[in-house]
Amino acid sequence: MKQRTGHIDLYVFLSVLALMLFSVGVVYSASVSISGMRHDGDYNYLFRNHSIRVIMGVGALFVGMFVDYHLYRHISKYLLIIGLILLGYTLVGGTVVKGAQRWVSLGPISFQPSEFAKFALVMHLAVLLAAKQKYINDFRDGFMPLLVWIIAVVGLVFLQPNFSTGSIILAISFMVLFVGRIRIKHLVGVAIAGIPVVLVYAVSATYRWNRIMAHFTDAGAATAGNYQVEQAVIGLGNGGLFGVGMGMSKQRELFLPESYTDFIFAIVGEEYGFIGGVLIMALFAIIMVRGMKIAKRATDDLGRYLAVGITCTITVYAIINAMVTTGLLPTTGLPMPLLSYGGTTIIFTAYALGILINISMYTRIRPREIVHQEEPAGPRVGDLYQ
Amino acid sequence: MYMLITIFLTGFFAVLVKLFVIQVRDAEKLQEMARIQYESREIIHPIRGLILDRNLSILASNVTEYTLSVDPSVIERPDTVAQFIAQALGKPYKVIAQHFRDTTVQYAIIEKRIPEGIANRFDGWSCYGVRMRSNPRRRYNFNALAGPVIGYTNVDNRGQSGIELEMNKELSGQEGFIVYQRNARGSRRPEVDYPKVEPVNGRSVVLTISQVYQSIAEEELAHGVELHEAESGRCIILQPKTGEILAMANVPSIDPNKLAEYSPEKARNRVVTDLYEPGSTFKIVAMSAALNEDLHVPEDRINAEGGKWFYNSKLKPIVDDHPYASLTLRGAFEHSSNIVSAKLANELGDERFFKYARNFGFGVKTGVELPGELPGDLRKPLDWDGTTLNYLAFGYGLAVTPLQIACAYAAIANDGVLMRPFIRKWLLDEDRNIVDENVPQVVRRVVSSETSRIMRSFMQGVVDSGTAKLARIDGINIGGKTGTSQRLVNGSYSDKSHVASFVGFFPVEDPEVLILVILDAPKRGYYGGSTAGPIFRNIAMRIINSSSNFAKKPEPLYASFKGSDEVRVPNVKGMRADIAGQVLKAHGFNMETVGRGEIVADQVPAENAMSERRTPVTVRLISATRSGTGDLVRVPDVVGMSLRQAMNFIKSMNLEPSPMGSGLVRSQTPAAGEYVPRGTRCTLDGEARIVTANLY
């Protein structure tokens, strides 16, 4: 059954490259003023940094593409353990940024272990699900081991404290479990048991509560909690239908301090308008739809669950970031995958997408040519999005 | 898996909907918010329009002054900067350096009102934290001339009184702006993508006022006020045919360049803002109404009651200063009989008298474009008691503005038609195109042409043989009427405090100029005829002399000069005194000077008048600074002069003569009377033009 066609999924590949290329341009525009201010007149400091990461990201994409994903069956556990150790280390020796310990330095590069742990968890969940398919309905042997890993990662992320990332990792994990045929009864049961814990956690820190409340009260009031969102919306609106033009953003002039990271989408919308925003969303939608198709056609369960996990991670991040930027959700501090200035994140993300493309090379059937002859009757994935 | 795809697609869709709302539906509103955030506008002030007299002499112009300020908190080497500034301003270093001491402040004004010349020393020098800001300021070129009429502006260059206030909107223009881009920290840089919006400079206002007449009126009025020790004086000069106000003088007055030195009430243009009881000048109403209603003919005799008329045995009689047994209408007007006037008013009755008073314009605003005009106080017949009409007949029991009296007499001078008085002739745009013009407006016919003709002859009688003999000028027929009224002091009429007035016009045959002179509370003499009359005469005299209009037609004054050896007097007005002497000498006249100064303001006999050789020509000198109109020079009339003379004359005016041909000057460009910058080339065309010799 396992067969390698050698054809990569061009839609995903090109979308990823397009986003990374776009990222270089937008981050340049968005970071130039802030870079000049924070780095003593060096307007290109952040841009240079980012460019290096993007180049490394492209490298990671290619490495991911050509490493057989079956390899991860053997190393996923160790990767996740490394991730947990790093998360633990963050709590003790991490750098405090805006009241939370999220960064850790490893030699010359500093990165957010949560980003690494996120992918490691998704990978290990996929490996475990694939291995346990025969007794997946069993709560203790099928579900519990997975839940332990999830709680370990999410718990450590919560402790940083990083509420939003923790919650999203939790959500993505549940999506993978759901696709991995864990019984709905088990999932819902655990979710119900977990809600009070999460709520107590959410309310325990005032800044978090304020941020959430600010979102649901007067959106026009410039409180500290929603100032960024308000500026982001102004930026988007300023762009209008066609945008103010490449490099012409006004909001980057210190009005939107995180313009090059979490609010990069606002700068895209300002410079390239509604058209630009739609284009970015379309690229992510292509990755999502193709990712799901890759999962559907994967030759084995590991490929399927891995593809779903990676696709969900990218898509959830993209949607949540866009929703925050447009004011649909309270501020979370999540970057836009591939697009934001994100240091190491872009490398992990690119590598994960490389894995997705690698999975696309192992399909039961070749796309396009023999779809109609060999697909069984009934609903077909292809009908949905072709 | 399909469920996840559906959820995700819904998520994407939600984002797109929200993006659409933000970027398409609400875009305009948000773009405005963005603009407010990152744009900072700097206002560019428009240049305030000029105020000019009817001959385009600039009465009010603008100068730029500068304010130098520093931000001591950012200046890096304050001692060097202070050193430079001290040197440029010519001030001690210590004085300048103290402004730099407090580095916690961000704004310290070093010097205000720096003139352009000194500000120029900073050209090409710039220092972060030092700012030179320009402020436009008004300059009144003739200082106190027409001060209350022109008015003044406040520190923001906004009109506060007079024409400056009334025409503020037109004079101000529209502000322009430069857009700066600002970041969230407030630092700015010019935004190259936005066009600078240029300000629309203000319109210039051309008044009907004649600077020459105005200065004549002010000088003579001031002289008269001083002579008769009056509290104050007011004077209007009107053109009866059009309603144009040629001059409006107040004594005391203000110099709007030095406002601080004057008390604010002197800034009032009391010709329109202050009321008085007109006294005898109001007899025009009863008399012209009686004639117009055909109640009497001019030669009808009326019983003048021997100077005391007890119209009601219980009340005080009406008294004439000069008693007569009976008077003709003409005689009654010439000798200003109160009794006859009252009798005529009684014959007319309340309603008719009131109608005529109203028709002459009393009790309503004239509508002149000046701030603070009062309508006066003329009660309606319903509110009258038994004595009201008798007293109204000779000008008591009502209040009028001087402008109303002037306009009523102007109606008689203008064949019975009342004109709306106006002071603004044109609005000019920057290129001196006329954008708005006030044309003479007829208010109504008050009396018939015949009545007005008779009234004019009565008025001529007043001057020739009546109460105003002191207003007579030989050779020109003047019509007028005196007025002497007791002033209300503490609620009763005082026989110590009077308002003396004279209103007159000339020539009676075709009145061109009407002058009203009012003296408030003169202490030496109180009759209008003996106080205001001579002031009128002095003003009229100078007007006649200064204008060729009057000299040409009747040539009245100089008839006696007519002889075998008479020549035309050259125009030396505006010349430098020494040049004027040479020019007059060349024509065979001797020059006599009055006054001090370098420039000839006036001459007697006037230009073009015929005068005998070797007689003196008197010129009045004024100082050059007073007559200056900034950088503009009025091109003199040199047509008819010899080329050499014309060249000297042109040179004396700081212009560059450019002669062509030879002989007498036949034409000149630019035309005489135009205002041109100093040093402008003036081409003079000689009669005999030799084209080959034309090197220009």
PDB file of N, CA, C and O in Angstrom, chain A residues 303-323:
ATOM      1  N   GLY A 303       0.656   9.115   8.388  1.00  0.00           N
ATOM      2  CA  GLY A 303       0.648  10.238   7.439  1.00  0.00           C
ATOM      3  C   GLY A 303      -0.620  11.045   7.594  1.00  0.00           C
ATOM      4  O   GLY A 303      -0.598  12.279   7.601  1.00  0.00           O
ATOM      5  N   ARG A 304      -1.739  10.360   7.722  1.00  0.00           N
ATOM      6  CA  ARG A 304      -3.024  11.049   7.827  1.00  0.00           C
ATOM      7  C   ARG A 304      -3.060  11.967   9.053  1.00  0.00           C
ATOM      8  O   ARG A 304      -3.343  13.148   8.965  1.00  0.00           O
ATOM      9  N   TYR A 305      -2.711  11.388  10.219  1.00  0.00           N
ATOM     10  CA  TYR A 305      -2.826  12.180  11.451  1.00  0.00           C
ATOM     11  C   TYR A 305      -1.778  13.288  11.506  1.00  0.00           C
ATOM     12  O   TYR A 305      -2.046  14.385  11.995  1.00  0.00           O
ATOM     13  N   LEU A 306      -0.613  12.995  10.969  1.00  0.00           N
ATOM     14  CA  LEU A 306       0.444  14.016  10.932  1.00  0.00           C
ATOM     15  C   LEU A 306      -0.011  15.182  10.057  1.00  0.00           C
ATOM     16  O   LEU A 306       0.115  16.363  10.430  1.00  0.00           O
ATOM     17  N   ALA A 307      -0.552  14.824   8.885  1.00  0.00           N
ATOM     18  CA  ALA A 307      -1.003  15.872   7.957  1.00  0.00           C
ATOM     19  C   ALA A 307      -2.101  16.699   8.599  1.00  0.00           C
ATOM     20  O   ALA A 307      -2.093  17.935   8.521  1.00  0.00           O
ATOM     21  N   VAL A 308      -3.060  16.043   9.250  1.00  0.00           N
ATOM     22  CA  VAL A 308      -4.138  16.777   9.903  1.00  0.00           C
ATOM     23  C   VAL A 308      -3.573  17.695  10.984  1.00  0.00           C
ATOM     24  O   VAL A 308      -3.938  18.879  11.093  1.00  0.00           O
ATOM     25  N   GLY A 309      -2.673  17.141  11.787  1.00  0.00           N
ATOM     26  CA  GLY A 309      -2.106  17.933  12.889  1.00  0.00           C
ATOM     27  C   GLY A 309      -1.406  19.184  12.385  1.00  0.00           C
ATOM     28  O   GLY A 309      -1.623  20.278  12.890  1.00  0.00           O
ATOM     29  N   ILE A 310      -0.563  19.006  11.370  1.00  0.00           N
ATOM     30  CA  ILE A 310       0.195  20.151  10.838  1.00  0.00           C
ATOM     31  C   ILE A 310      -0.759  21.158  10.198  1.00  0.00           C
ATOM     32  O   ILE A 310      -0.679  22.365  10.454  1.00  0.00           O
ATOM     33  N   THR A 311      -1.680  20.642   9.405  1.00  0.00           N
ATOM     34  CA  THR A 311      -2.631  21.529   8.733  1.00  0.00           C
ATOM     35  C   THR A 311      -3.449  22.323   9.750  1.00  0.00           C
ATOM     36  O   THR A 311      -3.623  23.537   9.633  1.00  0.00           O
ATOM     37  N   CYS A 312      -3.932  21.629  10.775  1.00  0.00           N
ATOM     38  CA  CYS A 312      -4.732  22.312  11.790  1.00  0.00           C
ATOM     39  C   CYS A 312      -3.904  23.383  12.496  1.00  0.00           C
ATOM     40  O   CYS A 312      -4.395  24.496  12.749  1.00  0.00           O
ATOM     41  N   THR A 313      -2.661  23.033  12.844  1.00  0.00           N
ATOM     42  CA  THR A 313      -1.834  24.006  13.552  1.00  0.00           C
ATOM     43  C   THR A 313      -1.694  25.296  12.748  1.00  0.00           C
ATOM     44  O   THR A 313      -1.933  26.402  13.244  1.00  0.00           O
ATOM     45  N   ILE A 314      -1.292  25.151  11.483  1.00  0.00           N
ATOM     46  CA  ILE A 314      -1.098  26.331  10.627  1.00  0.00           C
ATOM     47  C   ILE A 314      -2.405  27.111  10.493  1.00  0.00           C
ATOM     48  O   ILE A 314      -2.464  28.331  10.685  1.00  0.00           O
ATOM     49  N   THR A 315      -3.491  26.361  10.206  1.00  0.00           N
ATOM     50  CA  THR A 315      -4.758  27.014   9.922  1.00  0.00           C
ATOM     51  C   THR A 315      -5.324  27.725  11.155  1.00  0.00           C
ATOM     52  O   THR A 315      -5.770  28.883  11.067  1.00  0.00           O
ATOM     53  N   VAL A 316      -5.270  27.055  12.280  1.00  0.00           N
ATOM     54  CA  VAL A 316      -5.811  27.661  13.501  1.00  0.00           C
ATOM     55  C   VAL A 316      -5.041  28.949  13.822  1.00  0.00           C
ATOM     56  O   VAL A 316      -5.637  29.978  14.139  1.00  0.00           O
ATOM     57  N   TYR A 317      -3.723  28.879  13.727  1.00  0.00           N
ATOM     58  CA  TYR A 317      -2.931  30.076  13.997  1.00  0.00           C
ATOM     59  C   TYR A 317      -3.306  31.203  13.038  1.00  0.00           C
ATOM     60  O   TYR A 317      -3.482  32.348  13.445  1.00  0.00           O
ATOM     61  N   ALA A 318      -3.405  30.866  11.773  1.00  0.00           N
ATOM     62  CA  ALA A 318      -3.702  31.899  10.776  1.00  0.00           C
ATOM     63  C   ALA A 318      -5.061  32.530  11.040  1.00  0.00           C
ATOM     64  O   ALA A 318      -5.212  33.754  11.050  1.00  0.00           O
ATOM     65  N   ILE A 319      -6.062  31.668  11.281  1.00  0.00           N
ATOM     66  CA  ILE A 319      -7.410  32.202  11.483  1.00  0.00           C
ATOM     67  C   ILE A 319      -7.482  33.033  12.760  1.00  0.00           C
ATOM     68  O   ILE A 319      -8.026  34.137  12.776  1.00  0.00           O
ATOM     69  N   ILE A 320      -6.885  32.501  13.835  1.00  0.00           N
ATOM     70  CA  ILE A 320      -6.969  33.242  15.103  1.00  0.00           C
ATOM     71  C   ILE A 320      -6.229  34.566  14.994  1.00  0.00           C
ATOM     72  O   ILE A 320      -6.723  35.607  15.421  1.00  0.00           O
ATOM     73  N   ASN A 321      -5.049  34.555  14.369  1.00  0.00           N
ATOM     74  CA  ASN A 321      -4.315  35.808  14.211  1.00  0.00           C
ATOM     75  C   ASN A 321      -5.128  36.815  13.408  1.00  0.00           C
ATOM     76  O   ASN A 321      -5.230  37.993  13.772  1.00  0.00           O
ATOM     77  N   ALA A 322      -5.726  36.347  12.322  1.00  0.00           N
ATOM     78  CA  ALA A 322      -6.519  37.261  11.490  1.00  0.00           C
ATOM     79  C   ALA A 322      -7.729  37.769  12.257  1.00  0.00           C
ATOM     80  O   ALA A 322      -8.108  38.939  12.149  1.00  0.00           O
ATOM     81  N   MET A 323      -8.327  36.886  13.061  1.00  0.00           N
ATOM     82  CA  MET A 323      -9.489  37.299  13.840  1.00  0.00           C
ATOM     83  C   MET A 323      -9.106  38.322  14.904  1.00  0.00           C
ATOM     84  O   MET A 323      -9.844  39.260  15.179  1.00  0.00           O
TER      85      MET A 323
END
